[in-house]
Tab-separated table of C-alpha atoms and ligand atoms in Angstrom:
chain	number	residue	atom	x	y	z
A	1	UNK	CA	-13.757	-12.160	-7.302
A	2	UNK	CA	-13.513	-9.239	-9.652
A	3	UNK	CA	-14.818	-6.073	-8.044
A	4	UNK	CA	-16.059	-3.355	-10.372
A	5	UNK	CA	-14.426	-0.072	-9.322
A	6	UNK	CA	-16.742	1.934	-11.571
A	7	UNK	CA	-19.787	0.969	-9.512
A	8	UNK	CA	-18.072	0.968	-6.094
A	9	UNK	CA	-16.183	4.273	-6.109
A	10	UNK	CA	-18.079	7.351	-4.946
A	11	UNK	CA	-17.411	11.024	-4.274
A	12	UNK	CA	-15.388	11.347	-1.057
A	13	UNK	CA	-13.397	8.204	-1.829
A	14	UNK	CA	-9.667	7.954	-2.431
A	15	UNK	CA	-7.514	5.175	-3.855
A	16	UNK	CA	-4.410	4.301	-1.817
A	17	UNK	CA	-1.836	2.171	-3.636
A	18	UNK	CA	0.729	0.759	-1.209
A	19	UNK	CA	4.351	0.082	-2.227
A	20	UNK	CA	3.895	-1.354	-5.728
A	21	UNK	CA	7.650	-1.179	-6.303
A	22	UNK	CA	10.041	-3.337	-8.307
A	23	UNK	CA	11.776	-4.813	-5.258
A	24	UNK	CA	8.483	-6.356	-4.073
A	25	UNK	CA	7.790	-7.937	-7.475
A	26	UNK	CA	9.316	-11.082	-9.033
A	27	UNK	CA	13.039	-10.471	-9.649
A	28	UNK	CA	13.212	-7.848	-6.893
A	29	UNK	CA	15.235	-7.821	-3.673
A	30	UNK	CA	12.234	-8.755	-1.506
A	31	UNK	CA	10.120	-10.430	-4.145
A	32	UNK	CA	6.570	-11.427	-3.268
A	33	UNK	CA	5.063	-14.391	-5.157
A	34	UNK	CA	2.846	-13.005	-7.895
A	35	UNK	CA	3.465	-9.483	-6.589
A	36	UNK	CA	3.155	-8.020	-10.066
A	37	UNK	CA	-0.319	-9.587	-10.431
A	38	UNK	CA	-1.685	-6.596	-8.506
A	39	UNK	CA	-0.719	-4.217	-11.311
A	40	UNK	CA	-3.462	-4.925	-13.899
A	41	UNK	CA	-6.069	-4.956	-11.134
A	42	UNK	CA	-4.883	-1.645	-9.712
A	43	UNK	CA	-4.767	-0.178	-13.200
A	44	UNK	CA	-8.526	-0.768	-13.522
A	45	UNK	CA	-9.043	1.059	-10.225
A	46	UNK	CA	-6.727	3.881	-11.264
A	47	UNK	CA	-8.652	4.310	-14.493
A	48	UNK	CA	-11.995	4.422	-12.695
A	49	UNK	CA	-10.667	6.856	-10.063
A	50	UNK	CA	-9.421	9.093	-12.873
A	51	UNK	CA	-12.751	9.048	-14.652
A	52	UNK	CA	-14.518	10.018	-11.428
A	53	UNK	CA	-11.943	12.681	-10.513
A	54	UNK	CA	-11.067	10.941	-7.247
A	55	UNK	CA	-7.697	11.483	-5.582
A	56	UNK	CA	-4.999	8.829	-5.843
A	57	UNK	CA	-2.227	8.326	-3.280
A	58	UNK	CA	0.730	6.018	-3.857
A	59	UNK	CA	3.089	5.135	-1.017
A	60	UNK	CA	6.652	4.004	-1.529
A	61	UNK	CA	9.187	2.345	0.735
A	62	UNK	CA	12.299	4.529	0.473
A	63	UNK	CA	15.131	3.301	2.632
A	64	UNK	CA	18.506	4.864	3.282
A	65	UNK	CA	21.543	2.601	3.262
A	66	UNK	CA	21.970	0.696	6.553
A	67	UNK	CA	18.306	1.101	7.385
A	68	UNK	CA	17.374	-0.538	10.732
A	69	UNK	CA	14.987	-2.957	8.956
A	70	UNK	CA	17.895	-4.578	7.086
A	71	UNK	CA	19.413	-7.851	8.350
A	72	UNK	CA	22.908	-6.372	8.732
A	73	UNK	CA	21.430	-3.873	11.195
A	74	UNK	CA	19.505	-6.592	13.052
A	75	UNK	CA	16.251	-6.138	11.154
A	76	UNK	CA	14.061	-8.810	9.522
A	77	UNK	CA	14.571	-7.950	5.836
A	78	UNK	CA	17.222	-8.059	3.131
A	79	UNK	CA	18.184	-4.629	1.793
A	80	UNK	CA	15.365	-3.359	-0.452
A	81	UNK	CA	13.876	-0.169	-1.872
A	82	UNK	CA	17.107	1.764	-1.526
A	83	UNK	CA	16.509	5.437	-2.207
A	84	UNK	CA	16.754	6.273	-5.928
A	85	UNK	CA	17.605	2.674	-6.904
A	86	UNK	CA	15.763	0.848	-9.741
A	87	UNK	CA	14.261	-1.494	-7.134
A	88	UNK	CA	12.593	1.445	-5.383
A	89	UNK	CA	10.796	2.592	-8.545
A	90	UNK	CA	7.102	1.967	-8.943
A	91	UNK	CA	6.417	-1.063	-11.161
A	92	UNK	CA	6.809	0.212	-14.730
A	93	UNK	CA	3.356	-1.030	-15.784
A	94	UNK	CA	1.556	0.667	-12.888
A	95	UNK	CA	-0.508	3.405	-14.561
A	96	UNK	CA	-0.085	6.063	-11.887
A	97	UNK	CA	-1.516	9.373	-13.052
A	98	UNK	CA	0.833	12.327	-13.000
A	99	UNK	CA	-1.210	13.985	-10.259
A	100	UNK	CA	-1.083	10.956	-7.956
A	101	UNK	CA	0.269	12.051	-4.605
A	102	UNK	CA	3.390	10.161	-3.582
A	103	UNK	CA	3.760	9.237	0.086
A	104	UNK	CA	7.351	8.448	1.034
A	105	UNK	CA	8.033	6.311	4.101
A	106	UNK	CA	10.730	4.089	5.560
A	107	UNK	CA	13.170	6.990	5.594
A	108	UNK	CA	13.757	7.157	9.343
A	109	UNK	CA	17.149	6.168	10.694
A	110	UNK	CA	15.827	4.985	14.053
A	111	UNK	CA	12.939	2.632	13.135
A	112	UNK	CA	10.872	1.268	10.265
A	113	UNK	CA	7.519	2.667	9.131
A	114	UNK	CA	5.267	-0.007	7.648
A	115	UNK	CA	2.155	2.167	7.562
A	116	UNK	CA	1.769	4.967	5.023
A	117	UNK	CA	0.202	6.944	7.896
A	118	UNK	CA	3.153	6.508	10.268
A	119	UNK	CA	4.766	9.897	10.697
A	120	UNK	CA	3.831	11.088	7.200
A	121	UNK	CA	0.865	13.349	7.925
A	122	UNK	CA	-1.167	11.454	5.336
A	123	UNK	CA	-4.341	11.573	7.444
A	124	UNK	CA	-4.250	15.383	7.343
A	125	UNK	CA	-3.780	15.389	3.565
A	126	UNK	CA	-6.763	13.070	3.112
A	127	UNK	CA	-8.994	15.105	5.412
A	128	UNK	CA	-8.013	18.314	3.638
A	129	UNK	CA	-9.158	16.726	0.376
A	130	UNK	CA	-12.494	15.785	1.934
A	131	UNK	CA	-11.757	12.069	1.807
A	132	UNK	CA	-13.913	9.891	4.069
A	133	UNK	CA	-13.409	6.465	2.573
A	134	UNK	CA	-10.271	4.773	1.306
A	135	UNK	CA	-9.817	1.807	-1.033
A	136	UNK	CA	-6.489	0.064	-0.365
A	137	UNK	CA	-4.394	-2.334	-2.421
A	138	UNK	CA	-0.731	-3.068	-3.042
A	139	UNK	CA	2.182	-4.863	-1.369
A	140	UNK	CA	2.620	-6.578	0.902
A	141	UNK	CA	-0.769	-7.625	2.240
A	142	UNK	CA	0.679	-8.896	5.549
A	143	UNK	CA	3.121	-6.031	6.103
A	144	UNK	CA	2.592	-2.506	4.772
A	145	UNK	CA	-0.930	-2.945	3.382
A	146	UNK	CA	-2.240	-4.328	6.680
A	147	UNK	CA	-0.426	-1.681	8.751
A	148	UNK	CA	-1.744	1.067	6.480
A	149	UNK	CA	-5.344	-0.183	6.469
A	150	UNK	CA	-5.408	-0.591	10.260
A	151	UNK	CA	-3.938	2.895	10.778
A	152	UNK	CA	-6.501	4.368	8.368
A	153	UNK	CA	-9.240	2.945	10.598
A	154	UNK	CA	-7.519	4.393	13.695
A	155	UNK	CA	-7.568	7.773	11.948
A	156	UNK	CA	-11.332	7.412	11.529
A	157	UNK	CA	-11.595	6.659	7.821
A	158	UNK	CA	-13.860	4.025	6.346
A	159	UNK	CA	-11.540	1.513	4.722
A	160	UNK	CA	-12.089	-1.122	2.063
A	161	UNK	CA	-9.454	-3.641	1.061
A	162	UNK	CA	-9.297	-4.614	-2.619
A	163	UNK	CA	-8.369	-8.268	-2.060
A	164	UNK	CA	-7.330	-9.147	-5.612
A	165	UNK	CA	-5.100	-6.056	-5.677
A	166	UNK	CA	-2.820	-7.302	-2.922
A	167	UNK	CA	-0.471	-10.254	-2.226
A	168	UNK	CA	1.219	-11.397	1.014
A	169	UNK	CA	4.858	-12.276	1.752
A	170	UNK	CA	3.607	-15.582	3.208
A	171	UNK	CA	0.208	-17.257	2.828
A	172	UNK	CA	-0.108	-17.681	6.598
A	173	UNK	CA	0.841	-14.063	7.154
A	174	UNK	CA	-1.809	-13.095	4.615
A	175	UNK	CA	-4.536	-14.985	6.465
A	176	UNK	CA	-3.473	-13.475	9.791
A	177	UNK	CA	-3.431	-10.015	8.232
A	178	UNK	CA	-6.967	-10.383	6.866
A	179	UNK	CA	-8.106	-11.260	10.391
A	180	UNK	CA	-6.256	-8.311	11.908
A	181	UNK	CA	-7.694	-5.902	9.335
A	182	UNK	CA	-11.231	-7.260	9.739
A	183	UNK	CA	-10.979	-6.851	13.528
A	184	UNK	CA	-9.933	-3.230	13.002
A	185	UNK	CA	-13.089	-2.643	10.967
A	186	UNK	CA	-11.610	-2.834	7.481
A	187	UNK	CA	-14.239	-4.002	4.983
A	188	UNK	CA	-12.995	-7.067	3.145
A	189	UNK	CA	-15.246	-8.530	0.435
A	190	UNK	CA	-15.871	-12.266	0.907
A	191	UNK	CA	-14.107	-12.355	4.282
A	192	UNK	CA	-15.999	-13.862	7.221
B	201	VGL	C1	7.356	-3.910	3.148
B	201	VGL	C2	8.777	-5.461	4.081
B	201	VGL	C3	9.718	-4.487	4.301
B	201	VGL	C4	6.038	-3.627	2.485
B	201	VGL	C5	8.279	-2.924	3.352
B	201	VGL	O1	5.949	-2.643	1.735
B	201	VGL	O2	5.087	-4.388	2.729
B	201	VGL	N1	7.597	-5.176	3.519
B	201	VGL	N2	9.462	-3.226	3.934
B	202	ZN	ZN1	10.970	-1.798	3.780
């Protein structure tokens, strides 16, 4: 499936790119199979959003050393996306416009934040821009993308997943996440 952003995007929409960072791509500290395959797809959406003058938001995982999500602290993940490290940078081929709004998360010392809405105030920023509908892609489908899409619904936004612009940590997790998102009212093309 190859959705055409030029015909789907409308005034009042925003593009939300979740955690397309080096550490989640092949060669990274928490590499997702084919993670970098989302980049060319998202670049088509970024181009279309730019042509239509629609706002673009890009979240990034941005962990301090000894973050509670790391295995040494009892968390589920290897160290990744350390603040200011090369692994925390957006993928170099991701064509983020200069005016894309960066949403930094995962900075808390007491707990992780998978969702780009968790404690960031993002919902307020989107409402202030007049956004009613959000198109979501990025990494990982079964972790931060799913948490972000579900939270966007809780905040009252219409939400569409861009399926070919996201990849899961595990295939089973990906299937479960699609179900969870669909149940929360996220529109997913070709999903029953
Ligand atoms: C993520 C695992 C740990 C993500 C972040 O961005 O999906 N996954 N931290
Ligand atoms: Zn993380």
